[in-house]
Structures are given as structure tokens and as C-alpha cells.
Amino acid sequence: MINLFQPSLGEEELQSIKSVFESNWIGKGKLVAEFEKSFANNLNCDATHFLSTTSCTEAIFLAAKVFDFQLGDEIIVPSISFPSIASSVKESGADLILCDVDPYNLNVRAEDIEKVVTNKTKAVFITHYGGVPCDMDSIMEFCNRKGIFVIEDAACAVQSFYKGKACGTFGDMAMWSFDAMKTLTAGDGGMIYIKDLQKRKRAQELLYLGLPAQQKSGLDSSESKASNWWEFNINEYGRRAIMNDITAAIAIEQLKKLPGFLERRKEISVFYDKKLQNVGDLILPKWDYSTIKSSYYFYWIQTSKRDELAQHLLDNGIYTTFRYWPLHKVNLFSSDGLYENSEKISDNTLNIPIHQGLTDSEINLIVNSITKFFNR
């Protein structure tokens, strides 16, 4: 079976893990700090705004705490979004307000947000769908004018840039994912960007038991000089959601390989663009590459024969899917609003395999199978 996603791991990651084992320190340590700094540097950003965690979903739920979502607040979320975003809003007690997206690129636009904004709107989540940047100029101009927090779901947008600036660094907070399916994988893990350093400090405390950010105690250090080193204070009702050096060791090696991964994904995307144009009734994604740089995490096609095509490809050993199922169609988040574009997207959009491990013969098979379906 040709997979939709596939990690690329090798001897370098194994040796890095071995070194961690030999150090006898496998918890959060110097490698986590190194990865946070390297990740920020690769985005041309100040590392003091970055903070690692156990997963992107953990970071999403953290946002509700950092920005103090409360009963009566309204939080706007595109219907084509990862479900954890909606869950985090509902759990906080705030009102989940869904909005539509662009029918072809699946990204939320300022005009979609504007249609559902009220004087109760506190924040908006945006998703850079498949690693393709949203139109951040118009979104930020509108949200800044209205005093609305912007939280970027950059889970799939590692090394995506809009007009030379990294996705995830425009708004007030962002999060990236390093789970098993991501281009840069560490098995699991996440990274957070927070613009306000006071909020970043609070986030750090919330992610580690509520301990004061700079405090060392008997909970995590054997080097305390205090006479009663086992004593500690708690600032928040915190949890424990921190990255460890095993995960960080893998991530550091993956970060070194990331440019090559992204270049291969771009090659595959360009190949699909060339070979699938004018095939059947396919609609392909179109981008202005003079203003954006994508991570090429998803490649999607749109067709009125989506379901039949998906079955045909599966019969030929090619796995496809559609992400993300609209939140307004999920019972837990159901909404009476009209989401015309999201409805159409859910009926005609198909994600086809794109990952750096695909061979030329595999991408040719994918293209030939799609072409054969429409020519039969």
C-alpha cells in the first residue's frame, strides 16, 4: 500500500537516541533547550518566544488557558479544522463560532471571519491548510483593528512562509506538530510560539505542574543550594506536558534533514500539478508562489467523482483520505449556520499521497491510476 504519510528516519536518529541513553538523562534537559533554539532559528525568530510540549493538541488546549476563554466569550474556528480546536473551545466554556473557508484552497479568509464577528468575539483560530499559508495581511489587519487574538494552527506548516515571514509568528500564539505523520517527526511532540513573553511564562508554568518558571526544587533538580531543597511553591493549577531529551534528540536530527524533505515534497507537488492538469473534471490547488512558501504537507484534488476515485485508488494499492471533516457536520459541534463552501469541500476533496519517501515509480503509479479512472 502506498501511504498518505510516511516518516523518514535513519541511523542518525538511532545514534542520537543512543547518546541520550548513555548520558543517563532521558527527561527534559539540554537537548530540549537545543531543539527549541534551533527550531526558532530556522524560522528566523527569537527563541525566547518558543516553548516545547508533548503534542500540538496540548498546545491547542493550552491556548484557552493562556487567553482566559470564559463563559460568554466567542471563539471563531473554521469549519475545516482539526477537531481538537473545537474541543478545546467547548471545554473552556466559551462559545464555539464556526465559519466557512475558501472553496478551493480550504484556508479561512478575513471575509469569512468578518461574517461571524460580534462584540463578544475574543479570538480566532486559523489553520494553514496543508502547510499553505493563509492570507495573513488581510486577517491580521482585520483582527488587529477589532482587538481579536489570533491563534495559528501551524501543525502542518513547518517552514511555511508568507511574504518572507514564518507561518506561526504572525498572531498571538501558534503551535506545530511533530507526531508520527508529520514531515518533521519525533514520534510525538509540539512547539509553541507566544508573542507576549508574560503569557509565554505563564504557559511554561501551566505545562509543568504550575511551578514558577525559574524555580528549581527537589521535584526536578539535585543541584538546589537551598537548605530545604524539597520545598516548592505553585503558581497555577498546572499539568505535566513537557518534551524529553529522547524526543528532542530525534527532532534535532529531523530538523537537519528538513530542507531535503521539503524539496522532495515540492518536486512531487510540481509533478502532480503538471501531470494532473486537464485530467477529467479535476480541480487542482493553485497558489501565488511569489508570496508564499509551502511545506507541501497535503496535496489535494477536487472532483465530482471523489468517492468513486478514492475506491478505485484503494483497489490499486493507493491510500487516500479527506482531511478535515467539517466540524459543523460533527454532532458534538453541530451548528445551524450555513457553510456552503465547507459542504462542497466535504463532497469533492481528496488528499492523495505526498511524502518525501515516495519513489518516482510510486508517484507515476498514482498519476496513471487517476488518469486511467477518468479515461475508462
Coordinates of C-alpha atoms in Angstrom, one line a residue:
M1 CA 0.0 0.0 0.0
I2 CA 1.3 3.5 -0.9
N3 CA 0.7 5.5 2.3
L4 CA -0.6 9.0 2.5
F5 CA 2.1 9.9 5.0
Q6 CA 5.3 8.2 6.0
P7 CA 8.2 9.1 8.3
S8 CA 11.8 9.2 7.2
L9 CA 14.0 8.1 10.0
G10 CA 17.5 6.6 9.9
E11 CA 20.8 5.8 11.6
E12 CA 21.3 9.4 12.7
E13 CA 18.2 9.3 14.8
L14 CA 19.2 6.0 16.3
Q15 CA 22.6 7.2 17.2
S16 CA 21.2 10.3 18.8
I17 CA 18.9 8.3 21.0
K18 CA 21.8 6.0 21.9
S19 CA 23.7 9.1 23.1
V20 CA 20.8 10.1 25.3
F21 CA 20.6 6.6 26.9
E22 CA 24.3 6.7 27.6
S23 CA 24.0 10.1 29.2
N24 CA 21.7 8.6 31.8
W25 CA 19.4 11.7 31.5
I26 CA 16.3 10.9 29.4
G27 CA 14.0 13.6 30.8
K28 CA 13.7 17.3 29.8
G29 CA 17.3 18.6 29.6
K30 CA 19.8 20.3 27.4
L31 CA 18.6 18.7 24.1
V32 CA 15.1 20.1 24.6
A33 CA 16.6 23.5 25.0
E34 CA 18.8 23.0 22.0
F35 CA 15.8 21.9 19.8
E36 CA 13.7 24.9 20.9
K37 CA 16.5 27.3 20.0
S38 CA 17.3 25.5 16.6
F39 CA 13.6 25.4 15.7
A40 CA 13.2 29.1 16.3
N41 CA 16.5 29.9 14.5
N42 CA 15.2 28.1 11.4
L43 CA 12.2 30.4 11.4
N44 CA 14.4 33.5 11.8
C45 CA 12.9 34.1 15.2
D46 CA 13.9 34.9 18.8
A47 CA 13.9 31.6 20.7
T48 CA 12.6 33.3 23.9
H49 CA 9.1 33.2 22.4
F50 CA 9.2 29.4 21.8
L51 CA 8.3 26.5 24.2
S52 CA 8.1 22.8 23.5
T53 CA 5.4 20.5 24.7
T54 CA 4.1 16.9 24.3
S55 CA 1.8 17.5 21.3
C56 CA 0.2 20.1 19.2
T57 CA -3.2 19.2 20.7
E58 CA -1.8 20.0 24.2
A59 CA -0.8 23.4 22.9
I60 CA -4.3 24.0 21.4
F61 CA -5.9 23.3 24.8
L62 CA -3.3 25.5 26.5
A63 CA -4.5 28.4 24.4
A64 CA -7.8 28.5 26.2
K65 CA -5.9 29.0 29.5
V66 CA -3.4 31.5 28.2
F67 CA -6.1 33.7 26.7
D68 CA -8.6 33.1 29.5
F69 CA -11.5 31.8 27.5
Q70 CA -14.6 32.2 29.6
L71 CA -18.4 31.8 29.5
G72 CA -19.8 34.3 27.1
D73 CA -16.7 34.7 25.0
E74 CA -17.0 33.8 21.4
I75 CA -14.1 31.9 19.6
I76 CA -14.2 31.7 15.8
V77 CA -12.9 28.4 14.3
P78 CA -13.1 27.5 10.6
S79 CA -15.3 24.5 10.0
I80 CA -12.4 22.8 8.1
S81 CA -10.2 22.5 11.1
F82 CA -8.6 19.9 13.3
P83 CA -11.3 18.7 15.8
S84 CA -9.1 19.3 18.9
I85 CA -9.5 23.0 18.3
A86 CA -13.3 22.8 18.6
S87 CA -13.0 20.5 21.7
S88 CA -10.7 23.0 23.4
V89 CA -13.1 25.8 22.9
K90 CA -16.1 23.9 24.1
E91 CA -14.2 22.6 27.2
S92 CA -13.3 26.1 28.2
G93 CA -17.0 27.1 28.4
A94 CA -16.7 29.7 25.6
D95 CA -19.0 29.7 22.6
L96 CA -17.7 27.9 19.5
I97 CA -18.5 30.0 16.4
L98 CA -17.8 28.3 13.2
C99 CA -17.1 30.0 9.9
D100 CA -16.6 29.0 6.3
V101 CA -13.4 28.8 4.2
D102 CA -12.2 29.3 0.6
P103 CA -13.8 26.6 -1.6
Y104 CA -10.5 25.7 -3.3
N105 CA -7.6 26.3 -1.0
L106 CA -9.5 25.4 2.2
N107 CA -8.0 28.3 4.1
V108 CA -10.0 30.7 6.2
R109 CA -10.2 34.3 4.8
A110 CA -10.7 37.6 6.5
E111 CA -14.1 37.9 4.8
D112 CA -15.1 34.5 6.4
I113 CA -14.2 35.7 9.8
E114 CA -15.9 39.1 9.4
K115 CA -19.2 37.4 8.6
V116 CA -19.4 35.9 12.1
V117 CA -17.7 38.5 14.3
T118 CA -19.6 40.1 17.1
N119 CA -18.7 42.3 20.1
K120 CA -18.2 39.1 22.0
T121 CA -15.5 37.7 19.7
K122 CA -12.4 37.2 21.8
A123 CA -10.1 35.1 19.5
V124 CA -9.9 33.3 16.1
F125 CA -8.1 30.1 15.3
I126 CA -6.7 29.9 11.8
T127 CA -5.4 26.8 10.1
H128 CA -2.7 27.0 7.4
Y129 CA -4.3 24.1 5.5
G130 CA -1.8 21.5 4.3
G131 CA 1.0 23.9 5.1
V132 CA -0.2 26.6 2.6
P133 CA -0.2 30.0 4.3
C134 CA -3.4 31.9 4.8
D135 CA -3.6 35.5 3.5
M136 CA -2.1 36.9 6.7
D137 CA -2.1 40.5 5.7
S138 CA -5.9 40.8 5.5
I139 CA -6.5 38.5 8.5
M140 CA -4.1 40.4 10.8
E141 CA -5.3 43.8 9.6
F142 CA -8.9 42.9 10.4
C143 CA -8.2 41.2 13.7
N144 CA -5.9 43.9 15.0
R145 CA -8.5 46.5 14.1
K146 CA -11.1 44.6 16.1
G147 CA -8.9 43.7 19.0
I148 CA -9.2 39.9 18.4
F149 CA -6.5 37.4 19.4
V150 CA -5.1 35.3 16.5
I151 CA -4.1 31.8 17.2
E152 CA -2.4 30.0 14.3
D153 CA -2.7 26.2 13.9
A154 CA 0.6 25.7 12.1
A155 CA 0.7 21.9 12.8
C156 CA 1.3 21.1 9.1
A157 CA 3.1 24.4 8.3
V158 CA 6.7 23.7 9.5
Q159 CA 8.9 26.0 7.4
S160 CA 5.9 27.6 5.6
F161 CA 6.4 31.3 4.9
Y162 CA 4.1 34.2 3.9
K163 CA 5.9 37.1 2.3
G164 CA 9.1 36.0 3.9
K165 CA 7.7 35.6 7.4
A166 CA 7.2 32.2 9.1
C167 CA 3.7 30.9 9.5
G168 CA 3.0 30.7 13.2
T169 CA 4.7 34.0 14.0
F170 CA 2.1 36.5 12.8
G171 CA -0.5 36.1 15.6
D172 CA -0.6 36.0 19.4
M173 CA 0.1 32.2 19.6
A174 CA 0.8 29.3 17.4
M175 CA 1.5 25.6 17.5
W176 CA 3.4 23.0 15.4
S177 CA 3.1 19.2 15.5
F178 CA 5.8 16.6 15.4
D179 CA 3.6 13.5 15.5
A180 CA 4.3 10.3 13.6
M181 CA 2.7 11.6 10.4
K182 CA 4.4 14.9 10.2
T183 CA 7.3 15.9 7.9
L184 CA 9.5 16.6 10.9
T185 CA 8.6 13.8 13.3
A186 CA 9.8 12.9 16.7
G187 CA 7.1 10.3 17.3
D188 CA 5.2 12.9 19.0
G189 CA 5.7 16.4 20.4
G190 CA 4.8 20.0 19.7
M191 CA 6.2 23.5 19.6
I192 CA 4.5 26.7 20.8
Y193 CA 5.1 30.4 19.8
I194 CA 3.7 33.1 22.1
K195 CA 4.2 36.7 21.2
D196 CA 3.6 38.2 24.7
L197 CA 6.5 37.0 26.9
Q198 CA 4.4 37.2 30.1
K199 CA 1.9 34.9 28.6
R200 CA 4.8 32.6 27.4
K201 CA 6.0 32.5 31.0
R202 CA 2.5 31.6 32.2
A203 CA 2.3 28.9 29.6
Q204 CA 5.6 27.4 30.8
E205 CA 4.2 27.2 34.3
L206 CA 0.9 25.6 33.2
L207 CA 2.8 23.0 31.3
Y208 CA 4.9 22.0 34.2
L209 CA 2.9 21.5 37.4
G210 CA 2.3 25.2 37.9
L211 CA 5.8 25.6 39.2
P212 CA 7.3 29.1 39.0
A213 CA 9.1 29.3 35.6
Q214 CA 12.6 29.9 37.2
Q215 CA 12.2 27.8 40.3
K216 CA 14.4 24.8 40.9
S217 CA 13.2 22.4 43.6
G218 CA 13.5 18.8 44.7
L219 CA 10.9 17.9 42.0
D220 CA 13.3 18.5 39.2
S221 CA 16.9 19.2 40.4
S222 CA 19.5 17.8 42.6
E223 CA 21.6 21.0 42.4
S224 CA 19.5 23.2 44.7
K225 CA 21.5 25.2 47.2
A226 CA 18.6 25.8 49.5
S227 CA 18.8 24.3 52.9
N228 CA 15.4 22.7 52.5
W229 CA 15.6 21.9 48.8
W230 CA 12.5 19.8 48.8
E231 CA 10.3 22.8 49.4
F232 CA 8.4 24.4 46.4
N233 CA 5.6 26.8 45.6
I234 CA 2.9 26.5 42.9
N235 CA 1.6 29.5 40.9
E236 CA -1.0 27.7 38.7
Y237 CA -3.2 24.6 38.6
G238 CA -0.7 23.0 36.2
R239 CA -0.2 19.8 34.5
R240 CA 2.9 18.0 33.2
A241 CA 3.2 18.3 29.4
I242 CA 6.9 18.7 28.7
M243 CA 9.2 17.3 25.9
N244 CA 12.0 15.0 26.9
D245 CA 15.5 14.6 25.6
I246 CA 14.7 11.3 23.8
T247 CA 12.1 13.1 21.7
A248 CA 14.3 16.2 21.3
A249 CA 17.2 14.1 20.1
I250 CA 15.1 12.7 17.2
A251 CA 13.7 16.1 16.4
I252 CA 17.2 17.7 16.2
E253 CA 18.3 15.2 13.6
Q254 CA 15.0 15.6 11.7
L255 CA 15.4 19.4 11.7
K256 CA 18.8 18.9 9.9
K257 CA 17.1 16.8 7.2
L258 CA 14.1 19.1 6.9
P259 CA 15.3 21.1 3.8
G260 CA 15.8 17.9 1.8
F261 CA 12.4 16.6 2.9
L262 CA 10.7 19.8 1.8
E263 CA 12.5 19.9 -1.5
R264 CA 11.3 16.3 -2.3
R265 CA 7.7 17.2 -1.4
K266 CA 7.9 20.2 -3.6
E267 CA 9.1 18.1 -6.5
I268 CA 6.2 15.7 -6.0
S269 CA 3.7 18.6 -5.9
V270 CA 5.1 20.1 -9.1
F271 CA 4.9 16.7 -10.8
Y272 CA 1.2 16.3 -9.8
D273 CA 0.5 19.9 -11.0
K274 CA 2.0 19.1 -14.4
K275 CA 0.6 15.6 -14.9
L276 CA -2.9 16.0 -13.5
Q277 CA -3.9 19.2 -15.2
N278 CA -6.7 18.7 -17.7
V279 CA -7.5 15.2 -16.4
G280 CA -11.2 14.6 -16.1
D281 CA -13.0 17.2 -14.1
L282 CA -10.2 17.6 -11.6
I283 CA -9.6 20.9 -9.9
L284 CA -6.1 21.3 -8.6
P285 CA -4.8 23.7 -5.9
K286 CA -3.5 27.0 -7.3
W287 CA -1.1 29.3 -5.4
D288 CA 0.8 32.5 -5.9
Y289 CA 4.2 31.2 -5.2
S290 CA 5.7 34.7 -5.4
T291 CA 4.2 35.5 -2.0
I292 CA 4.2 32.1 -0.2
K293 CA 6.4 29.2 0.6
S294 CA 4.5 26.0 1.4
S295 CA 5.6 22.9 3.5
Y296 CA 3.7 20.8 0.9
Y297 CA 2.1 18.7 3.7
F298 CA -1.1 18.0 1.8
Y299 CA -1.8 17.7 -1.9
W300 CA -5.5 17.6 -2.7
I301 CA -7.6 17.3 -5.8
Q302 CA -11.3 18.1 -6.2
T303 CA -13.7 16.1 -8.3
S304 CA -17.4 15.3 -8.5
K305 CA -16.4 11.7 -8.6
R306 CA -14.4 11.8 -5.3
D307 CA -15.8 8.7 -3.6
E308 CA -15.5 6.5 -6.7
L309 CA -12.0 7.7 -7.3
A310 CA -11.0 7.0 -3.7
Q311 CA -12.2 3.4 -4.0
H312 CA -10.5 3.0 -7.4
L313 CA -7.2 4.1 -5.9
L314 CA -7.6 1.9 -2.8
D315 CA -8.2 -1.1 -5.1
N316 CA -4.9 -0.2 -6.8
G317 CA -3.0 -0.1 -3.5
I318 CA -3.0 3.7 -3.1
Y319 CA -4.4 5.1 0.2
T320 CA -6.2 8.4 0.1
T321 CA -8.4 10.4 2.5
F322 CA -10.1 13.7 3.1
R323 CA -9.0 16.0 5.9
Y324 CA -10.6 17.6 7.7
W325 CA -14.2 16.5 8.0
P326 CA -16.2 19.8 8.6
L327 CA -16.8 20.5 12.3
H328 CA -20.3 21.6 11.7
K329 CA -21.1 18.0 10.5
V330 CA -19.8 16.5 13.8
N331 CA -22.7 16.0 16.2
L332 CA -20.7 17.3 19.2
F333 CA -20.0 20.6 17.4
S334 CA -23.1 20.8 15.2
S335 CA -24.2 24.3 14.1
D336 CA -27.2 25.7 12.4
G337 CA -25.1 28.1 10.3
L338 CA -24.6 27.9 6.5
Y339 CA -21.2 26.7 5.4
E340 CA -21.7 26.4 1.7
N341 CA -18.0 26.1 0.8
S342 CA -17.2 23.6 3.5
E343 CA -20.2 21.4 2.4
K344 CA -18.9 21.4 -1.2
I345 CA -15.4 20.7 0.0
S346 CA -16.6 17.7 2.1
D347 CA -18.2 16.2 -1.0
N348 CA -15.4 16.6 -3.6
T349 CA -12.0 16.9 -2.0
L350 CA -9.4 14.1 -1.8
N351 CA -5.9 14.1 -0.2
I352 CA -3.5 12.0 -2.3
P353 CA -0.1 10.7 -1.1
I354 CA 2.7 13.2 -0.7
H355 CA 5.7 12.5 1.4
Q356 CA 9.5 12.6 1.0
G357 CA 9.7 8.8 0.9
L358 CA 7.7 8.4 -2.3
T359 CA 9.6 7.0 -5.2
D360 CA 9.3 8.1 -8.8
S361 CA 7.6 4.9 -9.7
E362 CA 5.1 5.3 -7.0
I363 CA 4.1 8.9 -8.0
N364 CA 3.9 7.7 -11.6
L365 CA 1.6 4.9 -10.5
I366 CA -0.6 7.4 -8.6
V367 CA -0.9 9.7 -11.6
N368 CA -1.5 6.8 -14.0
S369 CA -4.2 5.3 -11.8
I370 CA -6.0 8.7 -11.5
T371 CA -5.8 9.2 -15.3
K372 CA -7.0 5.7 -16.0
F373 CA -10.0 6.2 -13.8
F374 CA -11.2 9.2 -15.8
N375 CA -10.4 7.7 -19.2
R376 CA -12.2 4.4 -18.6

